[in-house]
Tab-separated table of C-alpha atoms and ligand atoms in Angstrom:
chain	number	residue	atom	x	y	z
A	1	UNK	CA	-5.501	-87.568	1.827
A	2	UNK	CA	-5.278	-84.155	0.718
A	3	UNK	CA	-4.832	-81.453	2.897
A	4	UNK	CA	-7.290	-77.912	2.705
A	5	UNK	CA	-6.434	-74.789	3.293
A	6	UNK	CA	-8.524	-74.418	6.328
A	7	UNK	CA	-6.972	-77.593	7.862
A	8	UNK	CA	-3.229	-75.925	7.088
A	9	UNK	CA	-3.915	-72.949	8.604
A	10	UNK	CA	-5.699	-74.713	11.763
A	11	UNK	CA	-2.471	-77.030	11.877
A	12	UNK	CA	-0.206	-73.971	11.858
A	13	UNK	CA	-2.097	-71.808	14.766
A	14	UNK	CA	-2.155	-75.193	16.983
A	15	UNK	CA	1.606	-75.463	16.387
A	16	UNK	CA	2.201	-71.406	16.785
A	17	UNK	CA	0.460	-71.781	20.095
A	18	UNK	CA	1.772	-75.014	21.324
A	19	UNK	CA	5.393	-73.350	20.532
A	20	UNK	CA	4.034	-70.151	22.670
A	21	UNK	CA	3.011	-72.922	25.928
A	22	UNK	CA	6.443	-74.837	25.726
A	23	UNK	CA	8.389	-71.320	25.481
A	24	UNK	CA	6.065	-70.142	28.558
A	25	UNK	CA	6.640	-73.062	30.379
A	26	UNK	CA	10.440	-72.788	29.729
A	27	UNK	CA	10.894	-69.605	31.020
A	28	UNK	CA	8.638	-69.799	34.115
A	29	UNK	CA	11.326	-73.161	34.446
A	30	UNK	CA	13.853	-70.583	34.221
A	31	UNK	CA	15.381	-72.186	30.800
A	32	UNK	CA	15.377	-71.002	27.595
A	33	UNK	CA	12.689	-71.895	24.912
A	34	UNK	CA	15.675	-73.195	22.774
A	35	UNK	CA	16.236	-75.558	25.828
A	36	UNK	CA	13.051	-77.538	24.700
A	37	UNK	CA	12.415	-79.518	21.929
A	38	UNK	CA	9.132	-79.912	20.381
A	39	UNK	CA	8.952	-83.867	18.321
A	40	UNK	CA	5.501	-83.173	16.933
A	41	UNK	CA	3.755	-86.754	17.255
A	42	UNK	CA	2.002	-87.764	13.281
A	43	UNK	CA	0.572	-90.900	14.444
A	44	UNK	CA	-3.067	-89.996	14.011
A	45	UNK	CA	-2.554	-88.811	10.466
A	46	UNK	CA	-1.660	-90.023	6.738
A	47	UNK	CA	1.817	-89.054	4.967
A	48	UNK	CA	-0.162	-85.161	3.387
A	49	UNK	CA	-1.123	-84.434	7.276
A	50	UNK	CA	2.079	-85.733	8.362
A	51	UNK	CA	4.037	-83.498	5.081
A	52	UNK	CA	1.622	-80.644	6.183
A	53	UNK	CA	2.884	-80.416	9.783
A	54	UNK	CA	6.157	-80.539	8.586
A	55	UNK	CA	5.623	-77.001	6.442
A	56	UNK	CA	4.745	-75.139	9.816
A	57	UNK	CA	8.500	-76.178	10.726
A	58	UNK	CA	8.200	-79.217	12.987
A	59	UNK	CA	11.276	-81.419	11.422
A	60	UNK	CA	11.595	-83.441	14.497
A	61	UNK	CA	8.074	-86.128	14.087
A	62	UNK	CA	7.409	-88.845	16.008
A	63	UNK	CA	5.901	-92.358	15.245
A	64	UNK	CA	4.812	-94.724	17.669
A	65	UNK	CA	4.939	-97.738	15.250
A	66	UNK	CA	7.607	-98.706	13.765
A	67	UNK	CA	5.916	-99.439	10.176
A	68	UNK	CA	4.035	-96.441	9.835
A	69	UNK	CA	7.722	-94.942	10.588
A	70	UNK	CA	9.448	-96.567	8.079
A	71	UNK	CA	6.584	-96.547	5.150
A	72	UNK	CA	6.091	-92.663	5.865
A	73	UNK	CA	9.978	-91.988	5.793
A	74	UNK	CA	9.638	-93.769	1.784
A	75	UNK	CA	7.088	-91.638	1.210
A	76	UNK	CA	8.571	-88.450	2.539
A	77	UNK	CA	11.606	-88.981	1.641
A	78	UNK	CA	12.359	-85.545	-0.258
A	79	UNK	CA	11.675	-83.977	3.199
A	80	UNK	CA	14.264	-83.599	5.151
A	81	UNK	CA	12.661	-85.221	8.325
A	82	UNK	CA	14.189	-86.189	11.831
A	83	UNK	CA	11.950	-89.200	12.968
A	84	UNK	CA	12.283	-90.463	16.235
A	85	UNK	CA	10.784	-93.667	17.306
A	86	UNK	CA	8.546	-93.013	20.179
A	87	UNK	CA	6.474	-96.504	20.535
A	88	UNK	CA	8.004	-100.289	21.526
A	89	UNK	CA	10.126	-101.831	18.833
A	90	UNK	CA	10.002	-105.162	18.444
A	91	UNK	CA	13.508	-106.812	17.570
A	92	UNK	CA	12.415	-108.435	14.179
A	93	UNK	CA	11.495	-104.746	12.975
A	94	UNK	CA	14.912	-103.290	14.282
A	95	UNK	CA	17.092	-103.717	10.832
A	96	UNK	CA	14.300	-102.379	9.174
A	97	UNK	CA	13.522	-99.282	10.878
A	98	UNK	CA	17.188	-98.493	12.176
A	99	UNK	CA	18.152	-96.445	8.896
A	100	UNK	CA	15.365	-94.136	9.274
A	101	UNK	CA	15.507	-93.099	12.826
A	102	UNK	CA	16.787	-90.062	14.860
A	103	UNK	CA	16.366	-90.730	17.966
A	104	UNK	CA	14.983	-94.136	19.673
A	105	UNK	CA	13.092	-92.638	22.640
A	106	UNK	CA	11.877	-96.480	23.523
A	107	UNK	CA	14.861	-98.499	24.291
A	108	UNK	CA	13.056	-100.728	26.969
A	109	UNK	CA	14.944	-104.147	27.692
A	110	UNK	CA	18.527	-105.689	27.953
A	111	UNK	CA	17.069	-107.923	24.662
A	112	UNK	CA	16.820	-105.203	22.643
A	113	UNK	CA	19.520	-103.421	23.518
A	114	UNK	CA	21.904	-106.143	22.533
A	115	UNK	CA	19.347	-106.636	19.026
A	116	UNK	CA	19.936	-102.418	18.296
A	117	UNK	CA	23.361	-102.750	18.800
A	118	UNK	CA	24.386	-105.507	16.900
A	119	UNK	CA	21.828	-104.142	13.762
A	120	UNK	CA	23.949	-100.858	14.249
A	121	UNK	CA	26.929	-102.847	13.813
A	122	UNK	CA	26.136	-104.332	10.725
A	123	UNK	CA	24.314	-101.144	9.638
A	124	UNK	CA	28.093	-99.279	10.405
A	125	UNK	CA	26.629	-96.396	12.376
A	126	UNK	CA	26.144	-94.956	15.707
A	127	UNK	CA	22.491	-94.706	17.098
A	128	UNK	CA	21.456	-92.165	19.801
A	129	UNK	CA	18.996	-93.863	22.259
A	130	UNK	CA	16.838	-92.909	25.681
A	131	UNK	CA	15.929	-95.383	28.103
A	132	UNK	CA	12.456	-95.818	28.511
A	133	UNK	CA	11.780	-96.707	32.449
A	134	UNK	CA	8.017	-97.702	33.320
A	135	UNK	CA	8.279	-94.776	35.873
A	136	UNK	CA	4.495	-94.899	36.980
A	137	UNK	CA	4.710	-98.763	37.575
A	138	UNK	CA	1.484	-99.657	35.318
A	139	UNK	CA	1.486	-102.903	34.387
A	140	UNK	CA	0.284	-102.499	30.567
A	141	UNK	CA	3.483	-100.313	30.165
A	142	UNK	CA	6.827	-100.881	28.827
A	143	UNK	CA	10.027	-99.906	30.201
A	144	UNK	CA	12.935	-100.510	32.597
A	145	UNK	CA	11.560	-100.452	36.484
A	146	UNK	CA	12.997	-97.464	38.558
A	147	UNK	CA	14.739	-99.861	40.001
A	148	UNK	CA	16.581	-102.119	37.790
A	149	UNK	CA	17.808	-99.136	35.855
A	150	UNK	CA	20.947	-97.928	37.663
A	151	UNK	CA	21.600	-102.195	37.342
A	152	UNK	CA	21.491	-102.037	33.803
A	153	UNK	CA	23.927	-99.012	33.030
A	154	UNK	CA	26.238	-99.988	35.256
A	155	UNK	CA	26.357	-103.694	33.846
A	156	UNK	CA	25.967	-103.371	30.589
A	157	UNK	CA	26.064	-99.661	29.454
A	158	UNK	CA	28.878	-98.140	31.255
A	159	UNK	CA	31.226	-101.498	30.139
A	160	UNK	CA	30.526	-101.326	26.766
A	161	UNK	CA	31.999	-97.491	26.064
A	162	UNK	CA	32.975	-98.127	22.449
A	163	UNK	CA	28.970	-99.438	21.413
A	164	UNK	CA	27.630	-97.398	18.137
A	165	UNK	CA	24.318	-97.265	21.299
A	166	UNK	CA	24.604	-93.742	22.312
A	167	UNK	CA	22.673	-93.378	25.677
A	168	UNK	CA	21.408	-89.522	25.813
A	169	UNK	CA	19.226	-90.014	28.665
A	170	UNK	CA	15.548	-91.279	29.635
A	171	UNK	CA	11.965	-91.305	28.257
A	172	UNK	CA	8.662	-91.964	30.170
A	173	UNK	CA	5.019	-91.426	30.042
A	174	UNK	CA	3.096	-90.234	33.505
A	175	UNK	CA	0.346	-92.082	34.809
A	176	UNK	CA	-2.912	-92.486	32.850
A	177	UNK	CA	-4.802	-92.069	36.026
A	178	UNK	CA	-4.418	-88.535	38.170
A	179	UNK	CA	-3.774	-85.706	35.889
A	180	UNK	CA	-1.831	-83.331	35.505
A	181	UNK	CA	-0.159	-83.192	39.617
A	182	UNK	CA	0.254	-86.990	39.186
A	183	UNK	CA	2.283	-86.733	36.594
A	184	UNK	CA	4.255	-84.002	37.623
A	185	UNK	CA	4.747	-86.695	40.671
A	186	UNK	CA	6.452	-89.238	37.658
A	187	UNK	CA	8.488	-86.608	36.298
A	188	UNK	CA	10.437	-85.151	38.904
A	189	UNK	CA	10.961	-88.979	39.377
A	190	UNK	CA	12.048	-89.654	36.593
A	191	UNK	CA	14.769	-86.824	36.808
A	192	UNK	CA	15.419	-87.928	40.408
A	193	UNK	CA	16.215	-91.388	38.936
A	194	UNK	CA	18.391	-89.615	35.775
A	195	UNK	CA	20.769	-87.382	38.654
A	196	UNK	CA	20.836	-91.195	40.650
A	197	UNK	CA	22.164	-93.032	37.992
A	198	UNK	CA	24.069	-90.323	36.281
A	199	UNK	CA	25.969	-89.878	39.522
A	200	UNK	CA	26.560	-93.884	40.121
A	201	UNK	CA	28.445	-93.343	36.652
A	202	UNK	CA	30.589	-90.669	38.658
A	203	UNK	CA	29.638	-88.707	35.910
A	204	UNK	CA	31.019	-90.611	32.874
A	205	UNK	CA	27.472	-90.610	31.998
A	206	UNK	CA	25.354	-87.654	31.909
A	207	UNK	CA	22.097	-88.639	30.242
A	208	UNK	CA	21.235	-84.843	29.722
A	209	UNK	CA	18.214	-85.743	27.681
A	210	UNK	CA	14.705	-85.683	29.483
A	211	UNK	CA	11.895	-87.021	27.129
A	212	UNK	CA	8.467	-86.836	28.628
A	213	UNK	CA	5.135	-84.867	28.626
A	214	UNK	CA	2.320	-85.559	25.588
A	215	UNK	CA	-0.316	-83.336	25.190
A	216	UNK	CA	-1.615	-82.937	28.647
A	217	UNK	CA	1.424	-82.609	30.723
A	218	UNK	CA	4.296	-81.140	28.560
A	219	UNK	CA	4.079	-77.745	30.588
A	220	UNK	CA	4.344	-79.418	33.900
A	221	UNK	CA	6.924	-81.782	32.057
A	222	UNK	CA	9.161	-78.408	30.857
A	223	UNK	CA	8.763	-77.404	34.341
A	224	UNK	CA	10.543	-80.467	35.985
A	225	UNK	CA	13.110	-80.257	33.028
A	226	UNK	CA	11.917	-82.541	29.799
A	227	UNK	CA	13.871	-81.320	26.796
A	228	UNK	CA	11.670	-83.616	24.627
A	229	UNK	CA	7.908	-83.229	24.923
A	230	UNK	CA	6.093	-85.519	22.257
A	231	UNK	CA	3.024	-83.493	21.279
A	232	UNK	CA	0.232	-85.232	18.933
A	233	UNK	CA	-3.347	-84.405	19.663
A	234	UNK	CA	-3.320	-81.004	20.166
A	235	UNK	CA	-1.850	-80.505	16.689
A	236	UNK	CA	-4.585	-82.145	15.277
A	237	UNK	CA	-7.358	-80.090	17.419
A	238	UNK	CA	-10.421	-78.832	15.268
A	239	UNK	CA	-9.529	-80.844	12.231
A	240	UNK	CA	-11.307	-83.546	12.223
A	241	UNK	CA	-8.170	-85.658	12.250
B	1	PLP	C1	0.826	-90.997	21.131
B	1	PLP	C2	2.012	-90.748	21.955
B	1	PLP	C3	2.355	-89.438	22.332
B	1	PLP	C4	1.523	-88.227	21.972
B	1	PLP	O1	0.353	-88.212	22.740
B	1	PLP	P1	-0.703	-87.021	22.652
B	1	PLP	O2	-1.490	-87.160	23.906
B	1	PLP	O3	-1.501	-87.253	21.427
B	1	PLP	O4	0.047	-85.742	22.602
B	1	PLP	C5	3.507	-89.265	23.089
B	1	PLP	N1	4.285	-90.312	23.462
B	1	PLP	C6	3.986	-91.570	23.127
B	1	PLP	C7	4.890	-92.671	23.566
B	1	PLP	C8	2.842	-91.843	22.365
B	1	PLP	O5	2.549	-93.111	22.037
């Protein structure tokens, strides 16, 4: 679908402004802006949208399915686009989507770690990955429990050293229910439970990355230290999209 001019120009003052809240939030965090990344989120929108958000400078876009990732990555191919993989991957779409991706935000079970890391094998690279942990305990979510986690990197992450997996830390969403102080509540967990396990590794494993906060809560994410927000909606606002 073709893109206007009025839509461009509404795309680039939501991403000018959502670049002025993360920087805000940053430094009120006392980090720098540069501290934060911003993986704008292209679910909602065709390969154009998705091409147009990429000329306001977002190369770092996020897809939630793993088809739409790998069909828009053909089609934008001359771009020179960092996808990240934000949404549950099943393991008979990991060989196909592994060449295309980043960053896998959603590594969620001990099944599909083993399925990623034998695909990366075969594939002959190295593939950087958060652990998603169901942090707000809601049954319809995916995700390690808070409580299996440390478990799981000391059993099977921390032993395999040499694995093409690179663990760069964790990935949740808040709560659907509570706003904005609830899930302020999930991320300081969440970080909580990154310094917990990062220590149990006696610091072999640092897990520096924090990816949470979407469009409602990525200032109170910034504040209790995400350095991934995934940002759709409010990219999209007043464009019909
Ligand atoms: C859709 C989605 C987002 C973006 O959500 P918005 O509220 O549109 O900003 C972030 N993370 C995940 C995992 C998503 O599926």
């Amino acid at each position: 679908m073709t893109v206007d001019a009025s839509v461009r120009q509404r795309i680039a003052d939501n991403v000018a402004q959502t670049r002025e809240r993360i920087a805000a939030a940053a430094t009120r965090s006392g980090r720098s802006a540069a501290a934060v990344q911003l993986v704008a989120v292209t679910k909602y929108v065709d390969a154009d949208w998705t091409h147009a958000v990429w000329d306001c400078g977002c190369h770092e876009l996020g897809e939630s399915r793993p088809q739409q990732l790998w069909s828009k990555a053909a089609e934008l191919a001359d771009a020179s686009i960092h996808w990240h993989l934000i949404g549950h991957l099943q393991r008979n779409k990991v060989e196909r989507v592994l060449p295309h991706v980043t960053l896998l935000h959603s590594l969620d079970s001990p099944r599909l770690w083993q399925a990623v890391e034998h695909a990366c094998q075969q594939q002959g690279r190295e593939l950087p990955v958060l652990l998603e942990v169901n942090i707000s305990g809601d049954e319809s979510k995916h995700g390690f429990a808070p409580a299996e986690l440390e478990r799981f990197v000391m059993d099977v992450v921390m032993p395999h050293d040499g694995a093409a997996i690179k663990v760069q830390g964790l990935m949740a969403m808040a709560s659907l229910e509570g706003g904005p102080e609830r899930a302020r509540c999930d991320f300081r967990a969440l970080r909580q439970l990154r310094d917990q396990v990062a220590a149990a590794t006696a610091g072999q494993l640092l897990l520096p990355e924090l990816s949470m906060g979407m469009s409602d809560d990525f200032e109170v994410a910034i504040e209790e230290g995400a350095t991934l927000v995934r940002v759709g909606s409010v990219l999209f606002e007043g464009t019909g999209a």
